[in-house]
Short mmCIF file of C-alpha atoms in Angstrom, two decimals:
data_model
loop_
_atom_site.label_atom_id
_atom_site.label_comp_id
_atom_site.label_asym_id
_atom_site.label_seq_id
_atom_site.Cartn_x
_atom_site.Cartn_y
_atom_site.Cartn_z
CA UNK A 1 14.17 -10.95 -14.34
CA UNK A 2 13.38 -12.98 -11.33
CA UNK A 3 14.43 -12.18 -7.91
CA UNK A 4 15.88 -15.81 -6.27
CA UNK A 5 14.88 -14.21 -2.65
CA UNK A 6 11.10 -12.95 -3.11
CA UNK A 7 10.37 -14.75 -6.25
CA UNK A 8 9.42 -11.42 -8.62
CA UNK A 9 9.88 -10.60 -11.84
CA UNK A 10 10.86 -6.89 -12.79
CA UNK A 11 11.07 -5.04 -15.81
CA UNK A 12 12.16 -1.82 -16.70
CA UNK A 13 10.43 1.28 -18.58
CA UNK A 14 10.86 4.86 -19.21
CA UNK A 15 8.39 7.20 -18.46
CA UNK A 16 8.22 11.30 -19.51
CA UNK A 17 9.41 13.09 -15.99
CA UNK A 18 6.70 15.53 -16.48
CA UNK A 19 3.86 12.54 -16.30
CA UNK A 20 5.55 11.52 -13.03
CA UNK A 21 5.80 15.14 -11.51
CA UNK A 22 2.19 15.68 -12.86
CA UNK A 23 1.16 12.43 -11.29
CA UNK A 24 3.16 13.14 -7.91
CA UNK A 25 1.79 16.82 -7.56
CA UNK A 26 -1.67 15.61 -8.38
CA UNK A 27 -1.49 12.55 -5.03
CA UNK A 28 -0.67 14.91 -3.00
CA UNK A 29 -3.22 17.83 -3.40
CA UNK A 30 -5.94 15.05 -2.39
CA UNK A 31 -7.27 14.64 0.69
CA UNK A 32 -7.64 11.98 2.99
CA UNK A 33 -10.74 10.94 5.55
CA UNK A 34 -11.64 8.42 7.99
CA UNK A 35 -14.37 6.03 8.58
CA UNK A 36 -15.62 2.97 9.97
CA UNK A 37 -18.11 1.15 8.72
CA UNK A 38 -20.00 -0.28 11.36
CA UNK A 39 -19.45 -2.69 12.70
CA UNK A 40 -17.17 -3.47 9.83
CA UNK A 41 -14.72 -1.78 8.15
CA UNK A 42 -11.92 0.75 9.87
CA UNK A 43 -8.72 1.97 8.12
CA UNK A 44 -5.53 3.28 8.74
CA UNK A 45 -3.13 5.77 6.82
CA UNK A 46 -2.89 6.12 3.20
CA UNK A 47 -2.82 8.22 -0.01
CA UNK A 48 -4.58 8.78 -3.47
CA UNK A 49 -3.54 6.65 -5.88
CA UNK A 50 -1.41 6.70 -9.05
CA UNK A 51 -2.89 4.67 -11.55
CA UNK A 52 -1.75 0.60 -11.62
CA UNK A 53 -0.08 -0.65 -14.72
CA UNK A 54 -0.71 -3.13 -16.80
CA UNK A 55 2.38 -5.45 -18.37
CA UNK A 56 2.02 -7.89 -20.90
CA UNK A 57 3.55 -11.00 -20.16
CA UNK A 58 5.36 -11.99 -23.53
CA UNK A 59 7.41 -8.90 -22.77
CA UNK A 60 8.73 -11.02 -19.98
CA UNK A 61 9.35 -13.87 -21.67
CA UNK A 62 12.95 -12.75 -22.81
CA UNK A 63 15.54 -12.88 -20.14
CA UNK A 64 16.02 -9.76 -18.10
CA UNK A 65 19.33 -8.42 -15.87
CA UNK A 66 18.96 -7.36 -12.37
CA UNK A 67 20.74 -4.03 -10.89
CA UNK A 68 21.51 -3.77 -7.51
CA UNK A 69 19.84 -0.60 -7.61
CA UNK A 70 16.80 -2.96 -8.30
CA UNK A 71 17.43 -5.39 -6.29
CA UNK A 72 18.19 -3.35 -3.44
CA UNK A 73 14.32 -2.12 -3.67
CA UNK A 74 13.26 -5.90 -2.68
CA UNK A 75 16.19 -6.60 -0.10
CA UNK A 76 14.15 -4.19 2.52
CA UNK A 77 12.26 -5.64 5.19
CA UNK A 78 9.32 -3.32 4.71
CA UNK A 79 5.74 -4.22 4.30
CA UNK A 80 6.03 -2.55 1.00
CA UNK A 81 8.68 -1.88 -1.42
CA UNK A 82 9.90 1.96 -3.00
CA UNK A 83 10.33 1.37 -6.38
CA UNK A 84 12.81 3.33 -8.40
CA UNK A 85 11.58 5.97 -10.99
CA UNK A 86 11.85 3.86 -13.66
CA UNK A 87 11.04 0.69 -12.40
CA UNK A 88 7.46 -1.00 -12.26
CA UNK A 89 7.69 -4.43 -10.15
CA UNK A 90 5.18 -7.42 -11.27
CA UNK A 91 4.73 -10.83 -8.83
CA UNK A 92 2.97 -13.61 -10.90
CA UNK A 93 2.96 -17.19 -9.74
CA UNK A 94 4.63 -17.85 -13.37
CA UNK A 95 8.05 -19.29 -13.23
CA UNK A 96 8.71 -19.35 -16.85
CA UNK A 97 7.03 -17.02 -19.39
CA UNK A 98 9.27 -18.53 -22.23
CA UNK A 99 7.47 -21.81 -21.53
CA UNK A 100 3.87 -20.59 -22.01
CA UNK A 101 1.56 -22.07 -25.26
CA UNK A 102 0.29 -19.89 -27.51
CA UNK A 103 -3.49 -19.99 -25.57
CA UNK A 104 -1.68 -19.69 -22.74
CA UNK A 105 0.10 -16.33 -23.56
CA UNK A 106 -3.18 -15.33 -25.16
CA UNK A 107 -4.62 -14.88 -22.17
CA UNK A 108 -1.65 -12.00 -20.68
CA UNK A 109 -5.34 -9.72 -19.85
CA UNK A 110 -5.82 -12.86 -17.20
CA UNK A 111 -5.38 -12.76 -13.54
CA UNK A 112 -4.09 -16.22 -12.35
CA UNK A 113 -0.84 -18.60 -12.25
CA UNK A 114 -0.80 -21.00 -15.54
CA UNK A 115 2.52 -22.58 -13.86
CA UNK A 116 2.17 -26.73 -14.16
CA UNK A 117 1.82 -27.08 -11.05
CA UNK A 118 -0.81 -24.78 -10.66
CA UNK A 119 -2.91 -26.36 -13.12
CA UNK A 120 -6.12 -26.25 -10.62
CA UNK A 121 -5.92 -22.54 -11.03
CA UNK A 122 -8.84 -21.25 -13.23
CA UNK A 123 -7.81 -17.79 -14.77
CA UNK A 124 -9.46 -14.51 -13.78
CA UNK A 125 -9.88 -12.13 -16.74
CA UNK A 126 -9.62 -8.71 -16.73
CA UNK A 127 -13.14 -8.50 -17.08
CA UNK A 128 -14.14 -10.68 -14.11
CA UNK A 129 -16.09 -8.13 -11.84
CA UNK A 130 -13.77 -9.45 -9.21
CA UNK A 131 -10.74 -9.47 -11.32
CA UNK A 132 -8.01 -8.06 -8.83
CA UNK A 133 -10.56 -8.36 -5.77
CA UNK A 134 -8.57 -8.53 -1.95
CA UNK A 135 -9.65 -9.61 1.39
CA UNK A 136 -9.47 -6.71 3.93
CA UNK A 137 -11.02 -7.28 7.04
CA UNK A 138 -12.16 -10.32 9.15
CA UNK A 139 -14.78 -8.82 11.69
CA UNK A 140 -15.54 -9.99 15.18
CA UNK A 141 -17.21 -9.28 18.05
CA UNK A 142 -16.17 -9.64 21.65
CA UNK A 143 -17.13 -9.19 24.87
CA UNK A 144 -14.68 -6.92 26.35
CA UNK A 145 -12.55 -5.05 23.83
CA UNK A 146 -10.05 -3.98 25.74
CA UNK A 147 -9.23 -7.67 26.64
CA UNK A 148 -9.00 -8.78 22.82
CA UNK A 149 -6.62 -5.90 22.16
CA UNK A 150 -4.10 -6.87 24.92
CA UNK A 151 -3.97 -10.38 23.65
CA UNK A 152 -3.64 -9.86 20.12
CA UNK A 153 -1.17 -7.37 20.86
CA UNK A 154 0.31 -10.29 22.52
CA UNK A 155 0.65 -12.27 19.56
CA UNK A 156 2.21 -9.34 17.83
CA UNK A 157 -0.48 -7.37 16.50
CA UNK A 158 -0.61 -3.86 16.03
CA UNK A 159 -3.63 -1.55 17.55
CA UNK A 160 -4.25 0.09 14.31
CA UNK A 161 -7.24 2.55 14.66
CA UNK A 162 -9.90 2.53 17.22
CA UNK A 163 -13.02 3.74 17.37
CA UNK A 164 -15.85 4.86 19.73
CA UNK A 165 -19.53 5.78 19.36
CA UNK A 166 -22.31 5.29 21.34
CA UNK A 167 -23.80 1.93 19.43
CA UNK A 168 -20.05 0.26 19.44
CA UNK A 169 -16.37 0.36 19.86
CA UNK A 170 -13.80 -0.98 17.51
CA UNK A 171 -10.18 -1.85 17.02
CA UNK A 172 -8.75 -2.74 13.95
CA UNK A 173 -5.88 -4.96 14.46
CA UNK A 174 -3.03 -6.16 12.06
CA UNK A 175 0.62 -7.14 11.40
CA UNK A 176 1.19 -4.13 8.87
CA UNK A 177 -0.51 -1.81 6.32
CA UNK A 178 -3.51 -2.20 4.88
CA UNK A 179 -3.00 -0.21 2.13
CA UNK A 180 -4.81 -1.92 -1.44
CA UNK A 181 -5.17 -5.06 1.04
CA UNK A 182 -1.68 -6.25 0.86
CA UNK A 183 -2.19 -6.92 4.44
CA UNK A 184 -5.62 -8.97 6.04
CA UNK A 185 -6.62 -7.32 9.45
CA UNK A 186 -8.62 -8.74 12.07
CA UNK A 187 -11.34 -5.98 13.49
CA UNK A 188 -12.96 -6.45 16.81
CA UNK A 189 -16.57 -5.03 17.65
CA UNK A 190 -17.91 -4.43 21.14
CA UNK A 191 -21.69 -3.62 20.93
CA UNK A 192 -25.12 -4.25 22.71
CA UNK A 193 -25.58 -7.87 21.70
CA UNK A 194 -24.05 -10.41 23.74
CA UNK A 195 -21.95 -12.85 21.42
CA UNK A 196 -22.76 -16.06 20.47
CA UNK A 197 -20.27 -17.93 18.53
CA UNK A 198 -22.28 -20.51 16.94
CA UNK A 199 -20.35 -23.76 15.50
CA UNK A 200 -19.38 -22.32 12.05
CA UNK A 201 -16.60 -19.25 12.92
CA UNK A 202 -12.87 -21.67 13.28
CA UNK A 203 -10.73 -19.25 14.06
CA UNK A 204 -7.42 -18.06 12.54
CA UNK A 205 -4.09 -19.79 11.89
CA UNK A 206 -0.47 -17.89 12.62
CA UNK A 207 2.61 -19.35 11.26
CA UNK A 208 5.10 -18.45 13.78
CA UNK A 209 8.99 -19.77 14.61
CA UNK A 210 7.99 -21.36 17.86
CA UNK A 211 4.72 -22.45 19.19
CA UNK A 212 5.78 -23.27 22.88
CA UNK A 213 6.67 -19.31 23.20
CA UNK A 214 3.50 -18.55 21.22
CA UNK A 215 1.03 -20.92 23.57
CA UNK A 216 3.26 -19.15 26.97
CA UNK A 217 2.58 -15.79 25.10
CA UNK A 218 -1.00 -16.55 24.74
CA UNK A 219 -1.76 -17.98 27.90
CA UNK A 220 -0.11 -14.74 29.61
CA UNK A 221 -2.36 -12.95 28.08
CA UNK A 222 -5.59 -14.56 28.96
CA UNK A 223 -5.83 -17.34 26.42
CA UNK A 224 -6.38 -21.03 27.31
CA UNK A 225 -4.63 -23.67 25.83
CA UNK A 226 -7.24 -25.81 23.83
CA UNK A 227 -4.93 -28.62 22.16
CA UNK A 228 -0.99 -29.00 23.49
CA UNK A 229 1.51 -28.55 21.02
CA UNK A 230 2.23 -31.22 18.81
CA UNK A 231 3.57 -32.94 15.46
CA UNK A 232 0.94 -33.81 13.26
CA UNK A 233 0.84 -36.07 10.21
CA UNK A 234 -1.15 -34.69 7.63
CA UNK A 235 -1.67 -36.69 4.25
CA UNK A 236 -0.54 -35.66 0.70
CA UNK A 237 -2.52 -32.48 -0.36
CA UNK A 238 -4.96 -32.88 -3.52
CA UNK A 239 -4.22 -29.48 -4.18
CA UNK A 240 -1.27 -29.10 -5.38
CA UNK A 241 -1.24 -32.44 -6.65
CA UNK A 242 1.00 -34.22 -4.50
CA UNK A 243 2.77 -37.82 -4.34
CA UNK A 244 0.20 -40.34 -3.01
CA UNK A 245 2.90 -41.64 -0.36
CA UNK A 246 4.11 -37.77 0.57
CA UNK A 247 3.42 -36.95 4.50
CA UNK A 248 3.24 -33.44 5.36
CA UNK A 249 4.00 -32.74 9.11
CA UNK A 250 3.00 -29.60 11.32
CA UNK A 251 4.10 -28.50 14.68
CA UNK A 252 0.49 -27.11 15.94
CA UNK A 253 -1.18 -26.16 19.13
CA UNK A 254 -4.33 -24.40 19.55
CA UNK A 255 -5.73 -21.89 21.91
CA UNK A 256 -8.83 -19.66 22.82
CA UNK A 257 -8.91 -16.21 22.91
CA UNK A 258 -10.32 -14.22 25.83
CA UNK A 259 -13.82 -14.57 24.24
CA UNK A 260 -13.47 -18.52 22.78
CA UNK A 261 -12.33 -17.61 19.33
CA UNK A 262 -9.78 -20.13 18.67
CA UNK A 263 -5.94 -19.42 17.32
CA UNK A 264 -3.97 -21.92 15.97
CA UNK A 265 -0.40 -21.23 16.06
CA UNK A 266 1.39 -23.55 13.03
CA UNK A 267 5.61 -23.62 13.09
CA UNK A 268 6.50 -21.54 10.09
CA UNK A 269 7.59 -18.26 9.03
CA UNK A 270 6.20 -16.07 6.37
CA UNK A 271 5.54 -12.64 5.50
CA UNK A 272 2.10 -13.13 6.56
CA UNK A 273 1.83 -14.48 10.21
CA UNK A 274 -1.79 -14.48 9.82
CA UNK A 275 -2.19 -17.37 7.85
CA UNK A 276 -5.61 -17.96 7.31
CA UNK A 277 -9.29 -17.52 8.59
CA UNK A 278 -11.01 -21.24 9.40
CA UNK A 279 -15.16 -21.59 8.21
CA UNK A 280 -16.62 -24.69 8.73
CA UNK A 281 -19.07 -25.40 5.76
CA UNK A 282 -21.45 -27.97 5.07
CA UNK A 283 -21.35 -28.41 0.92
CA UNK A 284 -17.54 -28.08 -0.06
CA UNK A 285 -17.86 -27.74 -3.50
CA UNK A 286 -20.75 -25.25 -3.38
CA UNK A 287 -19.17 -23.50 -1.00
CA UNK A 288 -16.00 -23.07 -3.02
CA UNK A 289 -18.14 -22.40 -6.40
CA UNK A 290 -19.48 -19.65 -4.05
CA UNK A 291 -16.08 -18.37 -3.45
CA UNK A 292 -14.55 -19.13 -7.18
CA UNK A 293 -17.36 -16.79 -8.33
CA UNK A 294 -15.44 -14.04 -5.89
CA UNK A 295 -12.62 -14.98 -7.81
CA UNK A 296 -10.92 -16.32 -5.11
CA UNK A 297 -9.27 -19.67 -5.94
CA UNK A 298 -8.42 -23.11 -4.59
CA UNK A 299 -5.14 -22.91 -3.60
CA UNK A 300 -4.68 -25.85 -1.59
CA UNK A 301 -6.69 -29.05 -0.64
CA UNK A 302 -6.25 -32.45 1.56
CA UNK A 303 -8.37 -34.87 3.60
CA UNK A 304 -7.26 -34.25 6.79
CA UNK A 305 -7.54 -38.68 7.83
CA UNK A 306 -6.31 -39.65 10.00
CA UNK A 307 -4.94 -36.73 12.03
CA UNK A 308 -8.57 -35.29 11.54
CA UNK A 309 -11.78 -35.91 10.37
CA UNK A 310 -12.38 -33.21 8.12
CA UNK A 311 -11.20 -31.92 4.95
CA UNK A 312 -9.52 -28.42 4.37
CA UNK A 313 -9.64 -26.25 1.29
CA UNK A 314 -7.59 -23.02 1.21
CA UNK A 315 -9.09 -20.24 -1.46
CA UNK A 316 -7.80 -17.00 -1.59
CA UNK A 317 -6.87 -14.15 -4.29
CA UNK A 318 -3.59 -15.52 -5.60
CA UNK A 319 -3.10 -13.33 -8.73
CA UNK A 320 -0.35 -11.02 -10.41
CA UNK A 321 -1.83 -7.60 -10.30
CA UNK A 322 0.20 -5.26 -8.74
CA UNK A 323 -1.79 -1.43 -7.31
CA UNK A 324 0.12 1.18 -6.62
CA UNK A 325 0.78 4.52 -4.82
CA UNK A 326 2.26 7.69 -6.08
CA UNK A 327 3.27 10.61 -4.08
CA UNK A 328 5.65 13.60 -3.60
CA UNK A 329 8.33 13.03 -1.05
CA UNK A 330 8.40 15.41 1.84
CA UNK A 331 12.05 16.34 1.41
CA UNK A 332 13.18 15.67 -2.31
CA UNK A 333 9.97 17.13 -3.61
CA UNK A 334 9.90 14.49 -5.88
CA UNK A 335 7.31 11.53 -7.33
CA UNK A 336 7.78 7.95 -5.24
CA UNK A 337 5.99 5.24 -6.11
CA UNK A 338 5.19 2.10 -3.70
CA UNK A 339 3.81 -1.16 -5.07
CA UNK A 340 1.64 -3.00 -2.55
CA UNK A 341 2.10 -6.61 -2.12
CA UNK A 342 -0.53 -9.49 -2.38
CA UNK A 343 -1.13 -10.92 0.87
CA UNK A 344 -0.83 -14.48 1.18
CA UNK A 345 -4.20 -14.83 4.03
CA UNK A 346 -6.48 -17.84 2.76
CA UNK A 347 -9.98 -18.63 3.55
CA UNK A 348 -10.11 -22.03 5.22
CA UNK A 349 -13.04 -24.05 4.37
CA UNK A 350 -13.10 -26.81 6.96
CA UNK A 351 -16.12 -29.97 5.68
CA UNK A 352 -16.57 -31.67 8.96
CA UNK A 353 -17.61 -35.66 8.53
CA UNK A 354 -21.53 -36.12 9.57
CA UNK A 355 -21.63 -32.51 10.92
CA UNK A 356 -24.63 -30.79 10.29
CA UNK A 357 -25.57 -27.73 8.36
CA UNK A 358 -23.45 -24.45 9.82
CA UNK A 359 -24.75 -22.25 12.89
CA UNK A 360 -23.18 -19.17 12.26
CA UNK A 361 -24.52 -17.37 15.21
CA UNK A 362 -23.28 -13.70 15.61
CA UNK A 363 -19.61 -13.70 17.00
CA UNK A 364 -18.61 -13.42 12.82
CA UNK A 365 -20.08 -10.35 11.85
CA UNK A 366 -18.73 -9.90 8.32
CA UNK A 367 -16.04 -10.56 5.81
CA UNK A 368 -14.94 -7.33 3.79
CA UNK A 369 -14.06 -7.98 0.27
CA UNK A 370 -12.45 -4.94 -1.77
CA UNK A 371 -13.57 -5.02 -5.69
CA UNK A 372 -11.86 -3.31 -8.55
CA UNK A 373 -14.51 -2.68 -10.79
CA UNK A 374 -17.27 -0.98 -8.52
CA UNK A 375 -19.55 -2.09 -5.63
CA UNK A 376 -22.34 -2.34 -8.11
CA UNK A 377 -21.29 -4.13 -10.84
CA UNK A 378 -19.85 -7.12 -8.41
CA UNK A 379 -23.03 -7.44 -6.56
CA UNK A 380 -25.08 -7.61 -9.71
CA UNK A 381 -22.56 -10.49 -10.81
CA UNK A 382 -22.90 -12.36 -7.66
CA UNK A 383 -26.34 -11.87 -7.14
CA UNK A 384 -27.54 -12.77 -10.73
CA UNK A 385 -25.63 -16.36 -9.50
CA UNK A 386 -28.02 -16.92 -7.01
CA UNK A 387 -25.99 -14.79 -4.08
CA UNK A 388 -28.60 -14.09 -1.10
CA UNK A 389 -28.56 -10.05 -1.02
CA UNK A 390 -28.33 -8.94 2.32
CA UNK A 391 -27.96 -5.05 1.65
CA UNK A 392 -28.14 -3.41 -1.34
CA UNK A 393 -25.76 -0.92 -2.56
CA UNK A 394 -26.07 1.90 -0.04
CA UNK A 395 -23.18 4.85 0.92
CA UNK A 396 -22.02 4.87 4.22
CA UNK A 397 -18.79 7.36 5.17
CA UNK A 398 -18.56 8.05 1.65
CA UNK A 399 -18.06 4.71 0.71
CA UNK A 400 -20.41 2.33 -1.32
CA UNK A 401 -21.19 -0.92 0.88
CA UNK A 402 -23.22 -3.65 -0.04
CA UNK A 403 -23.57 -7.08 1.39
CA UNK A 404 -24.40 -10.71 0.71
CA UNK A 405 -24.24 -14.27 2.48
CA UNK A 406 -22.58 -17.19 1.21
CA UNK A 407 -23.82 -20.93 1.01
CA UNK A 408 -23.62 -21.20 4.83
CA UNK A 409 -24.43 -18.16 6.05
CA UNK A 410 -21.67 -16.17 6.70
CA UNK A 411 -21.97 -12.41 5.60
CA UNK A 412 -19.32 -11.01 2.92
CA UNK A 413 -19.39 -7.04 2.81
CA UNK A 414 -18.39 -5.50 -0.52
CA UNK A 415 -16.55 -2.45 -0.68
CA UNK A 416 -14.48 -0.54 -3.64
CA UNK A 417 -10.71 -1.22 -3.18
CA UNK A 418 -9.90 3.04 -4.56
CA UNK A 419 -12.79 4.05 -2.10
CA UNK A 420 -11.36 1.57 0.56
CA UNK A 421 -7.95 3.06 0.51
CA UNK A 422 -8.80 6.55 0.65
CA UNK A 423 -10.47 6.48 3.43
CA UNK A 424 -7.35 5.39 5.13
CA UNK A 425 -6.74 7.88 7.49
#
């Protein structure tokens, strides 16, 4: 059944009430911790988990009735949806399951959209050590932390969790849960070492309804206006395969944050407000072979002439797999179930004309990636394709962490997704 407004699909099952009591009773005897991994990863509130499901897709393929019930689970403006007991929720990229090919519907273990128009999308199987893999945290560091905070918080952002030791302070900062990803956050690290921003580290991107207020906003809050807001003329996009002759047109303006980090505020509305996360690379398509081997996909591409003399490609974890979280409500004493949305948050990979190979400096600490199928087994997979290892698999906070750079430089920090979201706290 799809849902016109958020563009789901939902089917139905029944399930033995004593599995879900069992399960409910079981998530909440565990316990929860905190920890920051420093300087990278901080987390906020959250649960044990109840397992995820797995749906085959030619059991979709048949049309499907919504209830309201059902549909009343979606209508919420929540960051994530309470399912009812017997429902289990799915969001593909598929628009039509009746219309898939027999290879195509051989592959329902895959992560990935096999839509026409998505044809650029290379499937993720099951067995992909970074099959179901989410981008967590973007990690900065700044001058003067209590500065950043005030003007993200600005913008909208919420103060998550902060942090203070005696090497660093830390604020995790975000426009909802973080919970299995299904929200990017933006953490900010104060330390000894003075920053230097280098030429590589672009930024981020929010969609918002109006720039002008945005800009003011910004500006208010110590910001300087970098680029005026205007309407831009962007060519057709590569990825998705658009007309030749189609002109795509932004309302954009650009500022710096307190410490130079620039925000680019694009006239838009989504879910996510934080958009993307800007790298400029030297090698495109090594950089995004780097990234595909994450199994992050392209998701969109253009040459950015004549507005610009660059070209963009967005890749990101675009898939269908769904986690979720079981636990006993307070009052009812009985099993709820949440299912945590996929964030829409792209990497940007900005090729600059005759610029020359990326200074990365030290204002972009880290990346944090969250794997499904163990610290270990995805570094071993990246590393035996050439990866540089930065850290080997070590425990910090109770957590595995490893780390490795990418074709440019930049530092990705690997973390399990089930570890990740118990130590949100």
């Amino acid at each position: 059944r799809e849902n016109n407004r958020s563009g789901t699909y939902t089917c139905t099952f029944q399930m033995s009430l004593r599995v879900w009591i069992a399960a409910g009773v079981a998530c909440s005897l565990a316990s929860l911790a905190t920890a920051f991994l420093p300087p990278s990863l901080s987390c906020r509130a959250g649960t044990s988990t109840f397992p995820s499901l797995t749906v085959n897709r030619k059991a979709l393929a048949a049309p499907l009735t919504a209830t309201k019930k059902e549909k009343t689970a979606w209508d919420a403006e929540e960051q994530y949806e309470v399912l009812p007991e017997d429902t289990f929720i799915l969001r593909p990229d598929v628009k039509d399951y009746a219309k898939l090919t027999e290879e195509e519907m051989a592959a329902t273990e895959s992560v990935g959209s096999t839509a026409p128009d998505q044809s650029h999308t290379t499937f993720v199987p099951n067995s992909h050590p970074f099959a179901h893999a989410r981008l967590l945290n973007v990690v900065c560091r700044v001058a003067d932390l209590e500065k950043t905070v005030k003007f993200y918080e600005a913008l909208g952002m919420i103060n998550l969790r902060e942090k203070v030791t005696p090497e660093y302070s830390a604020s995790v900062m975000g426009f909802g849960s973080e919970e299995y990803g299904q929200n990017v956050a933006l953490q900010f690290v104060q330390d000894s070492s003075p920053v230097s921003l280098g030429d590589g580290y672009g930024g981020t991107t929010f969609l918002v309804p109006d720039v002008q207020k945005a800009v003011a906003k910004a500006t208010d809050a110590g910001g300087k206006e970098l680029k005026a807001v205007a309407t831009v003329e962007f060519p057709a996009t590569q990825v998705p395969d658009q007309d030749a002759q189609e002109v795509n047109t932004e309302v954009k303006a650009v500022v710096t944050d307190p410490d130079g980090y620039k925000v680019t505020f694009i006239q838009g509305e989504s879910k996510d407000v934080l958009s993307s996360v800007t790298l400029r690379v030297f090698d495109t398509e090594k950089a995004v072979a780097f990234y595909n081997k994450l199994g992050m996909k392209v998701l969109k591409k253009r040459a950015n002439v004549p507005a610009e003399t660059s070209i963009s490609t967005w890749v990101g974890y675009d898939d269908d797999h769904i986690y979720t979280m079981g636990f006993v409500h307070e009052k009812l004493k009985q099993p709820q179930f949440h299912m945590m949305r996929v964030p829409a948050t792209a990497l940007l990979l900005n090729y600059e004309y005759d610029s020359q190979p990326v200074k990365t400096g030290n204002s972009l600490a880290q990346i944090v990636v969250g794997t499904n199928k163990g610290v270990k087994t995805a570094l071993d997979s990246i590393a035996a394709e050439g990866a540089k290892v930065l850290k080997e698999v070590s425990t910090e906070d109770g957590q595995d962490v490893a780390a490795v750079a990418d074709m440019d430089g930049y530092t990705l920090t690997l973390v399990d997704m089930e570890e990740f979201n118990a130590q949100l706290a």
